[in-house]
GROMACS .gro file of C-alpha atoms in nm:
model
  257
    1MET     CA    1  -2.495   5.533  16.565
    2THR     CA    2  -2.649   5.732  16.304
    3VAL     CA    3  -2.653   6.087  16.266
    4ASP     CA    4  -2.942   6.275  16.087
    5SER     CA    5  -2.841   6.508  15.796
    6PRO     CA    6  -2.930   6.856  15.888
    7ILE     CA    7  -3.090   6.930  15.533
    8SER     CA    8  -3.405   6.699  15.481
    9LYS     CA    9  -3.531   6.606  15.128
   10PRO     CA   10  -3.797   6.819  15.017
   11ASN     CA   11  -4.132   6.672  14.984
   12ARG     CA   12  -4.316   6.691  14.653
   13SER     CA   13  -4.514   7.034  14.735
   14GLU     CA   14  -4.167   7.196  14.845
   15GLU     CA   15  -3.961   7.072  14.535
   16LEU     CA   16  -3.736   7.345  14.379
   17GLY     CA   17  -3.894   7.529  14.078
   18PRO     CA   18  -3.718   7.565  13.701
   19LEU     CA   19  -3.467   7.842  13.702
   20ARG     CA   20  -3.580   8.175  13.549
   21GLY     CA   21  -3.372   8.468  13.435
   22GLN     CA   22  -3.409   8.790  13.180
   23VAL     CA   23  -3.190   8.890  12.891
   24TRP     CA   24  -3.221   9.243  12.757
   25LEU     CA   25  -3.088   9.389  12.447
   26THR     CA   26  -3.064   9.776  12.466
   27LEU     CA   27  -2.994   9.951  12.146
   28GLN     CA   28  -2.890  10.319  12.060
   29THR     CA   29  -2.915  10.364  11.697
   30ARG     CA   30  -3.187  10.297  11.434
   31GLN     CA   31  -2.924  10.103  11.219
   32ALA     CA   32  -2.880   9.823  11.470
   33TRP     CA   33  -3.260   9.842  11.536
   34GLN     CA   34  -3.309   9.754  11.175
   35LEU     CA   35  -3.102   9.448  11.213
   36VAL     CA   36  -3.327   9.319  11.475
   37ARG     CA   37  -3.652   9.417  11.295
   38GLY     CA   38  -3.582   9.311  10.939
   39ARG     CA   39  -3.849   9.379  10.670
   40ASN     CA   40  -4.102   9.217  10.461
   41GLY     CA   41  -4.097   9.171  10.132
   42THR     CA   42  -4.377   9.415  10.020
   43GLY     CA   43  -4.406   9.685   9.768
   44GLY     CA   44  -4.159   9.536   9.549
   45LYS     CA   45  -3.902   9.537   9.801
   46GLN     CA   46  -3.677   9.219   9.871
   47PRO     CA   47  -3.739   9.097  10.248
   48ILE     CA   48  -3.454   9.142  10.479
   49ILE     CA   49  -3.421   8.868  10.753
   50GLY     CA   50  -3.399   9.008  11.103
   51LEU     CA   51  -3.296   8.871  11.440
   52GLY     CA   52  -3.619   8.727  11.535
   53LEU     CA   53  -3.662   8.509  11.210
   54PHE     CA   54  -3.279   8.424  11.240
   55ALA     CA   55  -3.373   8.272  11.561
   56ASP     CA   56  -3.673   8.116  11.447
   57TRP     CA   57  -3.486   7.921  11.170
   58LEU     CA   58  -3.207   7.847  11.410
   59ARG     CA   59  -3.448   7.670  11.653
   60VAL     CA   60  -3.558   7.414  11.398
   61ILE     CA   61  -3.194   7.360  11.310
   62TRP     CA   62  -3.108   7.332  11.707
   63GLN     CA   63  -3.391   7.063  11.771
   64ALA     CA   64  -3.304   6.860  11.455
   65ALA     CA   65  -2.920   6.848  11.562
   66ARG     CA   66  -3.085   6.727  11.895
   67ALA     CA   67  -3.228   6.434  11.700
   68ASP     CA   68  -2.905   6.371  11.519
   69ASP     CA   69  -2.949   6.538  11.198
   70PRO     CA   70  -2.592   6.548  11.073
   71TYR     CA   71  -2.697   6.832  10.811
   72ALA     CA   72  -2.844   7.006  11.137
   73ASP     CA   73  -2.487   6.984  11.301
   74TRP     CA   74  -2.309   7.093  10.990
   75TRP     CA   75  -2.517   7.447  10.984
   76LEU     CA   76  -2.449   7.479  11.348
   77ILE     CA   77  -2.077   7.486  11.247
   78LYS     CA   78  -2.146   7.689  10.986
   79VAL     CA   79  -2.315   7.964  11.216
   80ASP     CA   80  -2.065   7.939  11.466
   81GLU     CA   81  -1.789   8.022  11.236
   82ALA     CA   82  -1.977   8.286  11.083
   83ILE     CA   83  -2.042   8.448  11.434
   84ALA     CA   84  -1.666   8.418  11.506
   85ASP     CA   85  -1.577   8.588  11.179
   86ARG     CA   86  -1.812   8.879  11.215
   87ASP     CA   87  -1.706   8.927  11.581
   88ALA     CA   88  -1.350   8.963  11.471
   89LEU     CA   89  -1.452   9.208  11.201
   90LEU     CA   90  -1.670   9.431  11.439
   91GLN     CA   91  -1.374   9.426  11.675
   92ARG     CA   92  -1.136   9.543  11.422
   93LEU     CA   93  -1.340   9.817  11.308
   94GLN     CA   94  -1.414   9.930  11.667
   95ARG     CA   95  -1.035   9.938  11.759
   96ALA     CA   96  -0.958  10.158  11.452
   97LEU     CA   97  -1.237  10.414  11.553
   98ASP     CA   98  -1.120  10.408  11.914
   99GLU     CA   99  -0.763  10.505  11.809
  100GLN     CA  100  -0.896  10.786  11.597
  101LEU     CA  101  -1.106  10.907  11.860
  102ALA     CA  102  -0.817  10.891  12.107
  103GLN     CA  103  -0.611  11.135  11.908
  104MET     CA  104  -0.817  11.429  12.020
  105GLY     CA  105  -0.541  11.493  12.229
  106SER     CA  106  -0.665  11.655  12.570
  107ILE     CA  107  -1.001  11.694  12.426
  108GLU     CA  108  -1.217  11.433  12.611
  109VAL     CA  109  -1.499  11.263  12.348
  110ALA     CA  110  -1.788  11.090  12.508
  111VAL     CA  111  -1.916  10.871  12.226
  112ALA     CA  112  -2.298  10.975  12.131
  113ALA     CA  113  -2.576  10.789  12.288
  114SER     CA  114  -2.972  10.795  12.246
  115GLU     CA  115  -3.158  11.003  12.470
  116HIS     CA  116  -3.455  10.722  12.439
  117PRO     CA  117  -3.262  10.390  12.364
  118TYR     CA  118  -3.491  10.103  12.278
  119ARG     CA  119  -3.477   9.814  12.499
  120MET     CA  120  -3.602   9.467  12.449
  121PRO     CA  121  -3.625   9.138  12.641
  122LEU     CA  122  -3.444   8.825  12.459
  123ARG     CA  123  -3.608   8.485  12.512
  124PHE     CA  124  -3.411   8.241  12.265
  125ALA     CA  125  -3.408   7.872  12.278
  126ASN     CA  126  -3.046   7.832  12.200
  127PRO     CA  127  -2.707   7.997  12.277
  128TYR     CA  128  -2.634   8.121  11.906
  129ALA     CA  129  -2.932   8.321  11.890
  130TYR     CA  130  -2.802   8.511  12.186
  131GLN     CA  131  -2.434   8.499  12.022
  132ALA     CA  132  -2.623   8.693  11.745
  133ALA     CA  133  -2.776   8.933  11.953
  134ARG     CA  134  -2.453   9.004  12.119
  135LEU     CA  135  -2.324   9.092  11.749
  136VAL     CA  136  -2.599   9.352  11.698
  137SER     CA  137  -2.490   9.508  12.004
  138LYS     CA  138  -2.130   9.506  11.929
  139TYR     CA  139  -2.224   9.692  11.580
  140ASP     CA  140  -2.488   9.961  11.780
  141ALA     CA  141  -2.172  10.068  11.992
  142LEU     CA  142  -1.979  10.066  11.622
  143VAL     CA  143  -2.245  10.289  11.484
  144CYS     CA  144  -2.210  10.515  11.789
  145ALA     CA  145  -1.862  10.551  11.753
  146ALA     CA  146  -1.859  10.605  11.361
  147LEU     CA  147  -2.124  10.852  11.395
  148THR     CA  148  -1.931  11.026  11.668
  149ALA     CA  149  -1.598  11.038  11.471
  150CYS     CA  150  -1.785  11.177  11.209
  151HIS     CA  151  -1.931  11.472  11.389
  152ILE     CA  152  -1.597  11.585  11.519
  153GLY     CA  153  -1.429  11.549  11.200
  154MET     CA  154  -1.201  11.232  11.262
  155LEU     CA  155  -1.397  11.069  10.965
  156ASP     CA  156  -1.565  11.190  10.648
  157GLY     CA  157  -1.926  11.081  10.532
  158ALA     CA  158  -1.783  10.827  10.307
  159ALA     CA  159  -1.581  10.668  10.548
  160ARG     CA  160  -1.823  10.666  10.822
  161ARG     CA  161  -2.067  10.484  10.564
  162GLN     CA  162  -1.829  10.241  10.467
  163VAL     CA  163  -1.803  10.119  10.845
  164ILE     CA  164  -2.181  10.125  10.905
  165GLU     CA  165  -2.286   9.942  10.587
  166LEU     CA  166  -2.007   9.677  10.608
  167GLY     CA  167  -2.076   9.583  10.966
  168GLY     CA  168  -2.463   9.539  10.865
  169ARG     CA  169  -2.385   9.366  10.541
  170LYS     CA  170  -2.187   9.130  10.733
  171ILE     CA  171  -2.445   9.051  11.010
  172ARG     CA  172  -2.720   9.036  10.768
  173SER     CA  173  -2.541   8.766  10.576
  174LEU     CA  174  -2.527   8.598  10.888
  175PHE     CA  175  -2.889   8.592  10.933
  176ILE     CA  176  -2.979   8.442  10.595
  177LEU     CA  177  -2.737   8.160  10.647
  178PRO     CA  178  -3.014   7.932  10.835
  179GLN     CA  179  -3.204   7.925  10.515
  180GLY     CA  180  -2.996   7.698  10.323
  181TYR     CA  181  -3.094   7.419  10.574
  182ARG     CA  182  -3.385   7.205  10.487
  183PHE     CA  183  -3.577   7.010  10.748
  184LEU     CA  184  -3.609   6.671  10.613
  185ARG     CA  185  -3.659   6.460  10.922
  186ILE     CA  186  -3.347   6.265  10.864
  187ASP     CA  187  -3.075   6.133  11.127
  188ARG     CA  188  -2.715   5.989  11.069
  189ALA     CA  189  -2.858   5.616  11.066
  190GLY     CA  190  -3.091   5.722  10.766
  191ILE     CA  191  -2.784   5.906  10.574
  192LEU     CA  192  -2.572   5.574  10.633
  193LYS     CA  193  -2.837   5.362  10.500
  194GLY     CA  194  -2.921   5.589  10.198
  195GLY     CA  195  -3.233   5.592  10.032
  196GLY     CA  196  -3.476   5.855   9.930
  197LYS     CA  197  -3.408   6.095  10.183
  198SER     CA  198  -3.061   6.043  10.198
  199ALA     CA  199  -3.050   6.143   9.818
  200GLN     CA  200  -3.299   6.439   9.872
  201ALA     CA  201  -3.077   6.600  10.144
  202VAL     CA  202  -2.769   6.575   9.937
  203GLN     CA  203  -2.944   6.750   9.619
  204ALA     CA  204  -3.077   7.006   9.876
  205MET     CA  205  -2.777   7.066  10.083
  206GLY     CA  206  -2.473   6.877   9.958
  207VAL     CA  207  -2.252   6.601  10.082
  208VAL     CA  208  -2.214   6.645  10.478
  209PRO     CA  209  -1.860   6.644  10.543
  210GLY     CA  210  -1.720   6.275  10.689
  211ASP     CA  211  -1.617   6.414  11.019
  212VAL     CA  212  -1.952   6.585  11.073
  213LEU     CA  213  -2.138   6.257  10.958
  214SER     CA  214  -1.921   6.066  11.217
  215GLY     CA  215  -2.008   6.300  11.486
  216GLU     CA  216  -1.625   6.363  11.545
  217ARG     CA  217  -1.686   6.726  11.483
  218ARG     CA  218  -1.970   6.946  11.632
  219ALA     CA  219  -2.031   7.320  11.679
  220PRO     CA  220  -1.868   7.408  12.027
  221LEU     CA  221  -2.239   7.497  12.171
  222ALA     CA  222  -2.418   7.215  11.986
  223PRO     CA  223  -2.678   7.034  12.199
  224ARG     CA  224  -2.650   6.706  12.331
  225ARG     CA  225  -2.803   6.444  12.107
  226ARG     CA  226  -3.099   6.237  12.212
  227ARG     CA  227  -3.351   6.037  12.089
  228LEU     CA  228  -3.685   6.221  12.087
  229LEU     CA  229  -4.028   6.075  12.146
  230SER     CA  230  -4.192   5.921  11.816
  231GLY     CA  231  -4.359   6.177  11.642
  232PHE     CA  232  -4.182   6.478  11.791
  233SER     CA  233  -4.011   6.548  11.452
  234GLU     CA  234  -4.341   6.595  11.274
  235LYS     CA  235  -4.418   6.893  11.521
  236ILE     CA  236  -4.113   7.075  11.457
  237GLY     CA  237  -4.186   7.383  11.191
  238LEU     CA  238  -4.094   7.732  11.119
  239HIS     CA  239  -4.368   7.987  11.207
  240PRO     CA  240  -4.338   8.298  10.980
  241SER     CA  241  -4.375   8.642  11.175
  242ALA     CA  242  -4.677   8.797  11.156
  243SER     CA  243  -4.501   9.159  11.065
  244ALA     CA  244  -4.184   9.320  11.038
  245SER     CA  245  -4.322   9.585  11.228
  246ASP     CA  246  -4.294   9.349  11.532
  247ALA     CA  247  -3.924   9.291  11.698
  248ASN     CA  248  -3.966   8.916  11.574
  249ILE     CA  249  -3.835   8.784  11.885
  250PRO     CA  250  -3.974   8.449  11.939
  251ALA     CA  251  -4.066   8.384  12.320
  252ALA     CA  252  -3.930   8.019  12.334
  253GLY     CA  253  -3.814   7.893  12.672
  254ASN     CA  254  -3.467   7.753  12.717
  255ASP     CA  255  -3.444   7.412  12.573
  256ASP     CA  256  -3.126   7.255  12.730
  257ASP     CA  257  -3.256   7.016  12.967
   0.00000   0.00000   0.00000
């Protein structure tokens, strides 16, 4: 005797669709917004890489890591370590400010917040771009605390500027890190075989560490490696942002399947 399952298999027209969600970043301060926006290199000024262009560069590295490029794996490790380093720094700075604000005794201090915060959707193709956005959010909270501490006399102007500038400088140095990577359409087999592209990669990016080349060491959030369809790598490329006046947030979907 057989018992039919109470859950029947859906037909093609009833199949479950892909999952969709929303992620938003809300910013209170101009300093944090500038980290998102970046700046074009016009009027004799040096360009500043913002969150959006960082994510665009990182998208290429992420796809190359999927295609078994050991240099892309190496750069994801660098990004992962840099994010952890900056996260630890922002936490230390925030704790120091929180302790100073707590020294007001029975005076209750509400940290300043914008009357009109800026809220933007985030649609990135890999988790490290979201982790970078999380750092911007932590920096935003740090700036609010520093401005509040200065306003009530717990920080002087020089100390306030030092905290704000240090945090911003560290995050900007993270954003320029992916620019050291060169997309050469190589993989581990090609590196081990040697030849023109292998030599070109060494000249452009250095010698990849042995444990990275072997695949033993990868970034904690690295994508699963897989062979892509022929010709796919030819279609991966960077698309420069149209203007620094935009948020520069690429509308790329989740790329983890």
